Short mmCIF file of C-alpha atoms in Angstrom, two decimals:
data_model
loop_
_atom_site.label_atom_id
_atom_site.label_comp_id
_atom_site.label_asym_id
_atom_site.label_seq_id
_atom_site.Cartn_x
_atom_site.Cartn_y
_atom_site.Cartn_z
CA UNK A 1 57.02 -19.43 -9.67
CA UNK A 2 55.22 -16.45 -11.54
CA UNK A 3 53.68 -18.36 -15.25
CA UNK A 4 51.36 -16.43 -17.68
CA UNK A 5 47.84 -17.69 -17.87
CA UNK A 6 47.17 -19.47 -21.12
CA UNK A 7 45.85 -16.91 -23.81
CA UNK A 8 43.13 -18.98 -25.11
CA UNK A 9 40.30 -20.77 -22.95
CA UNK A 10 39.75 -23.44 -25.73
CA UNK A 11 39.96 -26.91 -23.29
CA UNK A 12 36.96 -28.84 -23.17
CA UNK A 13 35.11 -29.50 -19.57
CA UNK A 14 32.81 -32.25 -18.58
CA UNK A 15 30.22 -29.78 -16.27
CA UNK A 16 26.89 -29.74 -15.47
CA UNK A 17 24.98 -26.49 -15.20
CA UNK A 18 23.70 -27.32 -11.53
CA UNK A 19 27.34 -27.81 -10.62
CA UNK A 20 28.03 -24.10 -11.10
CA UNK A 21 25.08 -22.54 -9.50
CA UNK A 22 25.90 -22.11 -5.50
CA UNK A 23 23.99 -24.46 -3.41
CA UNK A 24 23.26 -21.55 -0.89
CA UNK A 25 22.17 -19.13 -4.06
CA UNK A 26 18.87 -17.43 -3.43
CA UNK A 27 17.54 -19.20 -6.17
CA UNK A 28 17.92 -22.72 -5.31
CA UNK A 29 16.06 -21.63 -2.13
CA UNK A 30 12.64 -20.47 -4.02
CA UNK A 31 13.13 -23.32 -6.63
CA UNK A 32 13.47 -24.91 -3.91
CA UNK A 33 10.05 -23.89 -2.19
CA UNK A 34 7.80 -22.49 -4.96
CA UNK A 35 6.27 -24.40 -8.20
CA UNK A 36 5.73 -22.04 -10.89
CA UNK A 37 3.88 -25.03 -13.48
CA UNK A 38 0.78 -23.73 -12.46
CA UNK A 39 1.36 -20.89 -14.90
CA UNK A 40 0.84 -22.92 -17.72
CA UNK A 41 -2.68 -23.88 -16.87
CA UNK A 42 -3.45 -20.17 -15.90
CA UNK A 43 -2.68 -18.70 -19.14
CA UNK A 44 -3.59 -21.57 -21.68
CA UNK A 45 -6.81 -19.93 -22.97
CA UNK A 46 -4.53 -16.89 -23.85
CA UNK A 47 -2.40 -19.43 -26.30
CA UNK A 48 -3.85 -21.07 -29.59
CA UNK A 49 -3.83 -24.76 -29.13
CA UNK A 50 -2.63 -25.99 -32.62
CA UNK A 51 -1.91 -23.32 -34.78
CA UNK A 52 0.86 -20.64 -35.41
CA UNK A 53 4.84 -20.51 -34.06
CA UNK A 54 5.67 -21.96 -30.83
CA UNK A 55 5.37 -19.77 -28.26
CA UNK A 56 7.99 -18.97 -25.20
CA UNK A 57 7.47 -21.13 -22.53
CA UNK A 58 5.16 -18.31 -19.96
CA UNK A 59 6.87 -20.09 -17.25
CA UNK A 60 10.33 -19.21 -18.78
CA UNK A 61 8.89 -15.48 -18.86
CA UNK A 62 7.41 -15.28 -15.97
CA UNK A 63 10.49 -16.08 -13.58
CA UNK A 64 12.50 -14.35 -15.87
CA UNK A 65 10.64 -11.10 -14.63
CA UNK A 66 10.77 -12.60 -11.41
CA UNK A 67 14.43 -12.46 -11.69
CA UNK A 68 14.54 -8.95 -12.97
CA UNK A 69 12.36 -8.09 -9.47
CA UNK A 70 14.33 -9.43 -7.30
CA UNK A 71 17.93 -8.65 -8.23
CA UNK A 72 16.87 -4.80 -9.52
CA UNK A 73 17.35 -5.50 -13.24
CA UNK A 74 15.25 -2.83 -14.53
CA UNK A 75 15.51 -2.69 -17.89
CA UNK A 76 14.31 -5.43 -20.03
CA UNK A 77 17.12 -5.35 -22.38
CA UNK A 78 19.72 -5.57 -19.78
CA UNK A 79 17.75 -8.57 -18.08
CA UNK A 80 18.13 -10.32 -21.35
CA UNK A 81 22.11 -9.92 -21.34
CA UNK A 82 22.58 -10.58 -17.71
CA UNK A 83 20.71 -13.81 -18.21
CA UNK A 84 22.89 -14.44 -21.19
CA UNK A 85 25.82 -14.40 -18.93
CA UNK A 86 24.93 -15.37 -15.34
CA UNK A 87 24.90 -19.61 -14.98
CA UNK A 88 22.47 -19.09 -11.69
CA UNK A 89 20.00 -17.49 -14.26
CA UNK A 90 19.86 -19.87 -16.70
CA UNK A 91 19.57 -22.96 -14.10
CA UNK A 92 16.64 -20.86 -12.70
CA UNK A 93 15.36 -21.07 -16.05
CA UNK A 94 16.42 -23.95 -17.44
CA UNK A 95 18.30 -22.76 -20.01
CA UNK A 96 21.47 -25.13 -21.27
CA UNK A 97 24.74 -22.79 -21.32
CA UNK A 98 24.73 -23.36 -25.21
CA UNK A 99 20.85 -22.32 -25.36
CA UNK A 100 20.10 -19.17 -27.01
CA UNK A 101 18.11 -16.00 -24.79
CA UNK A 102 15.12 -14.89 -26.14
CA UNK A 103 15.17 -11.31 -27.50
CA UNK A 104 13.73 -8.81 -25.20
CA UNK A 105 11.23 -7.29 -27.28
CA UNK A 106 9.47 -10.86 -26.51
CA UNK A 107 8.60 -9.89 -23.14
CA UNK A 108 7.66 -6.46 -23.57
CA UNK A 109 4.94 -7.57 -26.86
CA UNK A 110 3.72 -10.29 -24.47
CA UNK A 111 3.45 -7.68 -21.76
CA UNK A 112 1.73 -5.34 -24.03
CA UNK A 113 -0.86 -8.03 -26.08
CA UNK A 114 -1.45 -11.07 -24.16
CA UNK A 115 -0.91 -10.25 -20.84
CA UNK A 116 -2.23 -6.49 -20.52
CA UNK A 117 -5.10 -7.62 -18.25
CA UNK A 118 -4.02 -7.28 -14.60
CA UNK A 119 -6.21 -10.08 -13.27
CA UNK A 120 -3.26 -12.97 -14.68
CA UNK A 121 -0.31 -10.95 -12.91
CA UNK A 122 -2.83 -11.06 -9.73
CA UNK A 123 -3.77 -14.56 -9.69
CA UNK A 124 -0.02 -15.32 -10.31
CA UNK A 125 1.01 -13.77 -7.39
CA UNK A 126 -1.79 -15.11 -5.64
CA UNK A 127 -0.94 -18.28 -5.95
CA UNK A 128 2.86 -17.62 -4.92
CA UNK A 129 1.66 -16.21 -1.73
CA UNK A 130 -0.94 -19.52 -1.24
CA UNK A 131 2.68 -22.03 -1.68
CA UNK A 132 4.36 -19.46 1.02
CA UNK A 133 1.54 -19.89 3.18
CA UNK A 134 1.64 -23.69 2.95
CA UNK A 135 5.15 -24.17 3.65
CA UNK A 136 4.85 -22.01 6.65
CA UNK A 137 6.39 -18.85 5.06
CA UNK A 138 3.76 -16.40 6.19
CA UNK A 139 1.48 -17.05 9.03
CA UNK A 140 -0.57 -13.50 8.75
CA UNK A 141 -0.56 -12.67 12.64
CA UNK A 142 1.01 -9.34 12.06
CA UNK A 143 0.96 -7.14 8.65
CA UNK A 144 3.07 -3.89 8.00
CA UNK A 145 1.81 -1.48 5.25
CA UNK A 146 3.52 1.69 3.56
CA UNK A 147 3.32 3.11 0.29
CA UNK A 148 6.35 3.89 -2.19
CA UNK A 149 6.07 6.48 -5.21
CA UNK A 150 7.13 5.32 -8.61
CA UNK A 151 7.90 7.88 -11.26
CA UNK A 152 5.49 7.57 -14.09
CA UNK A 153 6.70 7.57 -17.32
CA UNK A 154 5.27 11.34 -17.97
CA UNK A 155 6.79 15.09 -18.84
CA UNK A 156 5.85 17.17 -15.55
CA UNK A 157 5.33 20.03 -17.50
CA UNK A 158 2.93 18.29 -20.26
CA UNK A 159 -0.40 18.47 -18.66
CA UNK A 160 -3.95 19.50 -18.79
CA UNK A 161 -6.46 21.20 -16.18
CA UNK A 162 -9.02 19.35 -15.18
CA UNK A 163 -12.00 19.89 -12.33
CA UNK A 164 -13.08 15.61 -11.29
CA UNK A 165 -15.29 14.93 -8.63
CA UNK A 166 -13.59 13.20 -5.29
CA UNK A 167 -14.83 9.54 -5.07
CA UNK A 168 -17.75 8.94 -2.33
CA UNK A 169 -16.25 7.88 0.75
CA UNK A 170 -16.95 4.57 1.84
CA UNK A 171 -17.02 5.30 5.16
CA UNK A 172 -19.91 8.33 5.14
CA UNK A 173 -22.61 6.19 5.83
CA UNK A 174 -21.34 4.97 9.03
CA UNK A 175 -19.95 7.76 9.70
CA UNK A 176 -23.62 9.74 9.58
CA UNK A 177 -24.97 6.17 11.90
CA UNK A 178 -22.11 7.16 14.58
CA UNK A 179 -22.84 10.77 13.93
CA UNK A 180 -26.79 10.58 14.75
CA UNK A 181 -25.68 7.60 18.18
CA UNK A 182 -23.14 10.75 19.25
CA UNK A 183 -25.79 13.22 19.18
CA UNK A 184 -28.66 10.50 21.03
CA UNK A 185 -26.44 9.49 23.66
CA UNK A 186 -25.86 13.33 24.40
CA UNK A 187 -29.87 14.35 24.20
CA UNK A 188 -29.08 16.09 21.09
CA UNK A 189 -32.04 16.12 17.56
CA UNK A 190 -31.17 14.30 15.02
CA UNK A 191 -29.58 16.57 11.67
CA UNK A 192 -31.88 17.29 9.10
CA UNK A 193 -31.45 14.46 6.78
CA UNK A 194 -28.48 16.20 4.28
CA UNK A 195 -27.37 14.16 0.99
CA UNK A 196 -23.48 14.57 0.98
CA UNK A 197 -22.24 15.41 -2.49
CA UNK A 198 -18.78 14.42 -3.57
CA UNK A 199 -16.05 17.51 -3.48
CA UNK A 200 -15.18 18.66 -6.91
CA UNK A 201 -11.39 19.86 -7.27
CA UNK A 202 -9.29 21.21 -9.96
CA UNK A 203 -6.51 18.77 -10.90
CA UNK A 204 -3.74 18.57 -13.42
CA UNK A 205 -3.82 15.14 -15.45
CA UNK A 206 -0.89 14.27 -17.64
CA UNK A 207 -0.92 14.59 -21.62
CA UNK A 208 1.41 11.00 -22.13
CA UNK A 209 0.19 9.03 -18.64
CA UNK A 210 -3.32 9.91 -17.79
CA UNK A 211 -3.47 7.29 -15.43
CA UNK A 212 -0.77 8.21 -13.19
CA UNK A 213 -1.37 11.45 -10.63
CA UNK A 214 0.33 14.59 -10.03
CA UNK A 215 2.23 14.56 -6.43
CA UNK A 216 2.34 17.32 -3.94
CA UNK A 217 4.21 16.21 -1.13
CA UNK A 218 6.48 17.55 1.99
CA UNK A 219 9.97 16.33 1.63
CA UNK A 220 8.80 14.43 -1.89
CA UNK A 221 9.68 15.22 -5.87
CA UNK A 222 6.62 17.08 -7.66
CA UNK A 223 5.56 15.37 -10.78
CA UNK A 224 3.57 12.74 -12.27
CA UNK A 225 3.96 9.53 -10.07
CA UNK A 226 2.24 5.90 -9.14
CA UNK A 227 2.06 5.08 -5.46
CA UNK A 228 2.81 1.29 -4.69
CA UNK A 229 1.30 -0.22 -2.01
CA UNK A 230 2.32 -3.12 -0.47
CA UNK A 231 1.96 -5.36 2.72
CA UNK A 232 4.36 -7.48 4.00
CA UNK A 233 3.76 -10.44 6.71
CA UNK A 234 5.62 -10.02 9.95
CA UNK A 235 7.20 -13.08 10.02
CA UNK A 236 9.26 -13.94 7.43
CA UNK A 237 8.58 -10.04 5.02
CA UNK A 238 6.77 -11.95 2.88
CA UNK A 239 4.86 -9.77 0.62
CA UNK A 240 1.44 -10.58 0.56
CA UNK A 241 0.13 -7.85 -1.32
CA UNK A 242 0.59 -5.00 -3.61
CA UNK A 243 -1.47 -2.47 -5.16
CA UNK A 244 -0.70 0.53 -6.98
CA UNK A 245 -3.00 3.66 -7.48
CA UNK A 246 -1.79 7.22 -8.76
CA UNK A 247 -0.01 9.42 -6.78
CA UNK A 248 -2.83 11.99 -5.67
CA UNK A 249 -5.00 9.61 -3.99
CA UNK A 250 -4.90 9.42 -0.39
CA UNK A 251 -2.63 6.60 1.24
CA UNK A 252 -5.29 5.47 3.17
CA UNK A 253 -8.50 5.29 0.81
CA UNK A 254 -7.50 1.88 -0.66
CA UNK A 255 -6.10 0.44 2.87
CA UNK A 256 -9.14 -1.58 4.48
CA UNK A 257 -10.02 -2.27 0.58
CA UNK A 258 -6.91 -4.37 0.60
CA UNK A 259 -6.50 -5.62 4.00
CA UNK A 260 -9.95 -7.28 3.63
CA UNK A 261 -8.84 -8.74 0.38
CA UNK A 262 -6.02 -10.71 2.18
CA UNK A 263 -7.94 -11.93 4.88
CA UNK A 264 -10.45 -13.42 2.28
CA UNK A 265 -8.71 -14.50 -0.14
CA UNK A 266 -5.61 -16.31 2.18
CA UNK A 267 -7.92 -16.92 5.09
CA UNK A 268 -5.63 -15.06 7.24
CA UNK A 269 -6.52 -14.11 10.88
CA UNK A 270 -4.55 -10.64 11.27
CA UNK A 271 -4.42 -9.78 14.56
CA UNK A 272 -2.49 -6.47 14.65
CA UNK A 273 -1.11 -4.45 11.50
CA UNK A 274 1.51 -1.60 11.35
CA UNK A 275 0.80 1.15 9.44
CA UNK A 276 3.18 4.34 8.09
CA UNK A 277 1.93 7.70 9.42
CA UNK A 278 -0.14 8.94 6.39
CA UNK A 279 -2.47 6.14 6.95
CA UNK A 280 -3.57 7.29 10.26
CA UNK A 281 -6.83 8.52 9.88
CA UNK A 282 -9.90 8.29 11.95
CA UNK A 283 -11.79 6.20 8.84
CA UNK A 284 -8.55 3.31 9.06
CA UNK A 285 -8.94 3.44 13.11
CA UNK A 286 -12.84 2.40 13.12
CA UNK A 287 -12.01 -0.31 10.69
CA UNK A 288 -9.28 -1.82 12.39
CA UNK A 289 -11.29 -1.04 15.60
CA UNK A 290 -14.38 -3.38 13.60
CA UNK A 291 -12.35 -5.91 12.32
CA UNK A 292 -10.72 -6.32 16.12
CA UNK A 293 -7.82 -5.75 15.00
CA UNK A 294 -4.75 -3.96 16.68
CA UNK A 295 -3.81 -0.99 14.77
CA UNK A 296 -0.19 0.60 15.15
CA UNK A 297 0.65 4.01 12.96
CA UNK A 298 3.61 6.15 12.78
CA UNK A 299 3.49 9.22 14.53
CA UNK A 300 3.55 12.96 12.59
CA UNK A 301 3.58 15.95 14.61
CA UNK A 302 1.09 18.84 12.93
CA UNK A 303 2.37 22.17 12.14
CA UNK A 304 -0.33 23.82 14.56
CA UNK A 305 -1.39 27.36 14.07
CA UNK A 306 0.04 29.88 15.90
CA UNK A 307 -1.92 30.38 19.30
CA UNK A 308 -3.56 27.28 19.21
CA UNK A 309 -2.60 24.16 21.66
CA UNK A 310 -2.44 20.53 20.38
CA UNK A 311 -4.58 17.96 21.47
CA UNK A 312 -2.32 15.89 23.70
CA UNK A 313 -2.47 18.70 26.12
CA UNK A 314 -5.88 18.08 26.77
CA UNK A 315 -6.05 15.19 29.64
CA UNK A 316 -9.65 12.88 29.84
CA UNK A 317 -11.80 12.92 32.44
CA UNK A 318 -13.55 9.89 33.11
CA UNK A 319 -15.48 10.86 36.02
CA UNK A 320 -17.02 13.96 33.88
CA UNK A 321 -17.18 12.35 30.52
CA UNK A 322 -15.25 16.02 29.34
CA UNK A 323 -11.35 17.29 28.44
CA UNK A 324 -9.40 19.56 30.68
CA UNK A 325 -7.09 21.98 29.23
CA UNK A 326 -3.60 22.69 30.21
CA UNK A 327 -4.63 25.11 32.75
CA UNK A 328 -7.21 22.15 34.85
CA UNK A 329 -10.52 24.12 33.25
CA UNK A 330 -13.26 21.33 32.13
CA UNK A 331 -14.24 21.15 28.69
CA UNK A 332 -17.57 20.06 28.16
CA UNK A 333 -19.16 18.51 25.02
CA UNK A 334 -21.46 20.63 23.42
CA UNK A 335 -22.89 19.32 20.30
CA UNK A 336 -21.53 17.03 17.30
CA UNK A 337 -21.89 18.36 13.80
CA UNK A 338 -22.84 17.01 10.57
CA UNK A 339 -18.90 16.33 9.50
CA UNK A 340 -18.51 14.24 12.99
CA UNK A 341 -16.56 16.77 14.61
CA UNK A 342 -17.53 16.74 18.63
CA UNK A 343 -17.63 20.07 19.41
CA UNK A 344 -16.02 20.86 23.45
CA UNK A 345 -16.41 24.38 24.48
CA UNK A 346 -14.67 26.46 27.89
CA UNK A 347 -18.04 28.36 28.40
CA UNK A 348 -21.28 27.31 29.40
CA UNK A 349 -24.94 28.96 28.76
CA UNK A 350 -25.22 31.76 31.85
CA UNK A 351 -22.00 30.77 33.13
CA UNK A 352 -18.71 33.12 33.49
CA UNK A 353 -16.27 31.77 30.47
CA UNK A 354 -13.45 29.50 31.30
CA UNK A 355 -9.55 31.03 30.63
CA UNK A 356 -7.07 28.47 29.45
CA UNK A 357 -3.63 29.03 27.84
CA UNK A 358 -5.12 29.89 25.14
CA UNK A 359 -7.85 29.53 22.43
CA UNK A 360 -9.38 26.32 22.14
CA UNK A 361 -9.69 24.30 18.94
CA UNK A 362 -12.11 22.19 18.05
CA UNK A 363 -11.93 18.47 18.01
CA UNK A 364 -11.46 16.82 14.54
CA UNK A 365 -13.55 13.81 14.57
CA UNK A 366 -16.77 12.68 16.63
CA UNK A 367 -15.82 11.60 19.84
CA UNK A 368 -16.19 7.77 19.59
CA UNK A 369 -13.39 7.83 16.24
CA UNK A 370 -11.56 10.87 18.15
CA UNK A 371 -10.96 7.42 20.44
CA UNK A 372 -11.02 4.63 17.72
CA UNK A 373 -7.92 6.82 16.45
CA UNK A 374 -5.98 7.39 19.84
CA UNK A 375 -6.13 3.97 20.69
CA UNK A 376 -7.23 4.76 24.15
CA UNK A 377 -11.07 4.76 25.86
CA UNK A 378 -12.41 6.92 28.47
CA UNK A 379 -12.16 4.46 31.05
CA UNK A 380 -8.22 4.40 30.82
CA UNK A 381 -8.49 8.59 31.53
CA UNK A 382 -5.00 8.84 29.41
CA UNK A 383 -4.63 11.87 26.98
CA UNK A 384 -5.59 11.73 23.93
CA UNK A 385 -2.97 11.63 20.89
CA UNK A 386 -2.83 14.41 18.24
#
């Protein structure tokens, strides 16, 4: 029998909050597993003891970001009226269903006065990861990195020239020690001793976001982005780390930075780490290659020039210590120069020249990262990756 629903919800219930919230809802699970009091202790010396209005409880804040995160609430002012409405929220938060939400501008201000420091975001995720660890969340055998762009907050066509000077490269000084071992272990003189001076470029840095970086990117928006990068334990994708940086800095610059951050600061033994394409450079291979650890990168073809052949058609000769090209002609080493590239030429001094397919470029790295970034030694004779 068909009956019309009563017009007015007016009866009174006997309910309990906990009663309505799923028992299989995602956050009963990480109430279930992480304790957030340890905010409170964290950010006491940011509060005044005994005077003024009582403050929102920062643990209340806190996972109410948290809950903005993880269920893609962007917006601060739409958090606020989804919390207002959704039961699971306010258990999360411990919020009675008659409680009143505090007003959004409440986060933002805190964001903006008490908490603009990035160290108390840091340590509070710090410690997240630390309770994950503990309860067997994230063991940190295996570690996958990539980077995201995030659109800055910035007019792409409000911006000012600028000529900066590139950061020194951390890596320069070993890479002048593995420069000078090349050249020994060949009987080759040592380079005049040569200060390197950091590259100066032209750059365009935005009038409203100065922080953020102009992107130029294959396949990617132009404008005035962040890059986020973040690490994620193979286990469980548990994130264990994230880091953001502005868009025109190199994906891999900050990498071993990062990764040696984690292993400090959560003890963790990383044995092997997966890595997007743009962070396979010859700088990230030695690094992983020093820290013994396995290192597995995405693969890009290059857009070769015309005429020239790419590198894995040049097969390793153990025997010889020297490439062959496609054609079975040895390639011998001839000298390393000062930016580490190991120089292999098809002609020898009073010899007849050498005919491959055609020209032969030179090798991009000294020979020992050329290998570091392959993944492969001379002894295994395989050819070398591009």
């Amino acid at each position: 029998m068909l009956k019309k629903p009563s017009p007015h919800q007016t009866e009174l219930e006997m309910v309990t909050l906990d009663s309505l919230v799923p028992s299989d809802h995602l956050l009963r699970k990480i109430d279930a597993v992480i304790d957030f009091s340890f905010i409170h202790a964290r950010v006491a010396d940011l509060y005044c003891a005994n005077n003024g209005r009582p403050a929102l409880d920062p643990v209340m804040m806190f996972k109410a970001l948290f809950i903005g995160y993880l269920f893609g609430v962007r917006s601060e002012r739409q958090l606020v009226r989804e919390i207002e409405v959704n039961v699971a929220y306010r258990w999360f938060l411990q919020l009675k269903l008659t409680d009143k939400v505090f007003d959004a501008s409440t986060l933002s201000q805190n964001r903006r006065r008490r908490y603009h420091d990035a160290s108390v975001a840091q340590d509070i995720f710090d410690e997240i990861v630390e309770q994950a660890i503990r309860h067997g969340l994230v063991d940190g055998k295996v570690l996958y990195t990539d980077s995201t762009h995030l659109k800055a907050d910035a007019n792409k066509n409000k911006w000012d020239r600028e000529v900066v000077a590139k950061s020194r490269a951390a890596y320069w000084d070993d890479l002048d020690l593995a420069i000078e071992e090349d050249r020994a272990a060949h009987a080759k003189k040592p380079l005049k001793a040569k200060e390197r001076q950091p590259v100066e470029k032209e750059t365009k840095i935005s009038r409203t976001d100065p922080d953020s970086g102009y992107m130029v990117r294959d396949g990617k928006p132009k404008g005035f982005f962040y890059l986020d990068h973040r690490t994620v334990d193979g286990k469980l994708g548990i994130i264990t780390d994230s880091y953001a940086t502005p868009a025109n800095l190199h994906d891999s610059i900050p990498y071993l930075d990062r990764l040696d951050r984690q292993r400090q600061r959560f003890d963790l033994d990383v044995i092997a780490v997966g890595l997007d394409a743009g962070y396979a450079t010859a700088a990230i291979a030695k690094g992983l290659e020093d820290r013994d650890i396995l290192g597995v990168t995405g693969y890009r073809r290059p857009n070769l020039r015309e005429g020239y052949i790419p590198k894995r058609k040049y097969v390793y000769d153990p025997e010889r210590d020297a490439y062959r090209c496609p054609e079975g002609q040895l390639l011998s080493y001839a000298t390393t120069d000062r930016n580490g590239t190991a120089i292999i030429t098809a002609t020898r001094k009073n010899a007849a020249p050498v005919l491959c397919w055609l020209p032969v470029p030179p090798m991009p790295t000294t020979e020992k990262l050329s290998r570091a970034m392959s993944g492969k030694t001379p002894e295994t004779g395989l050819t070398p990756i591009v």
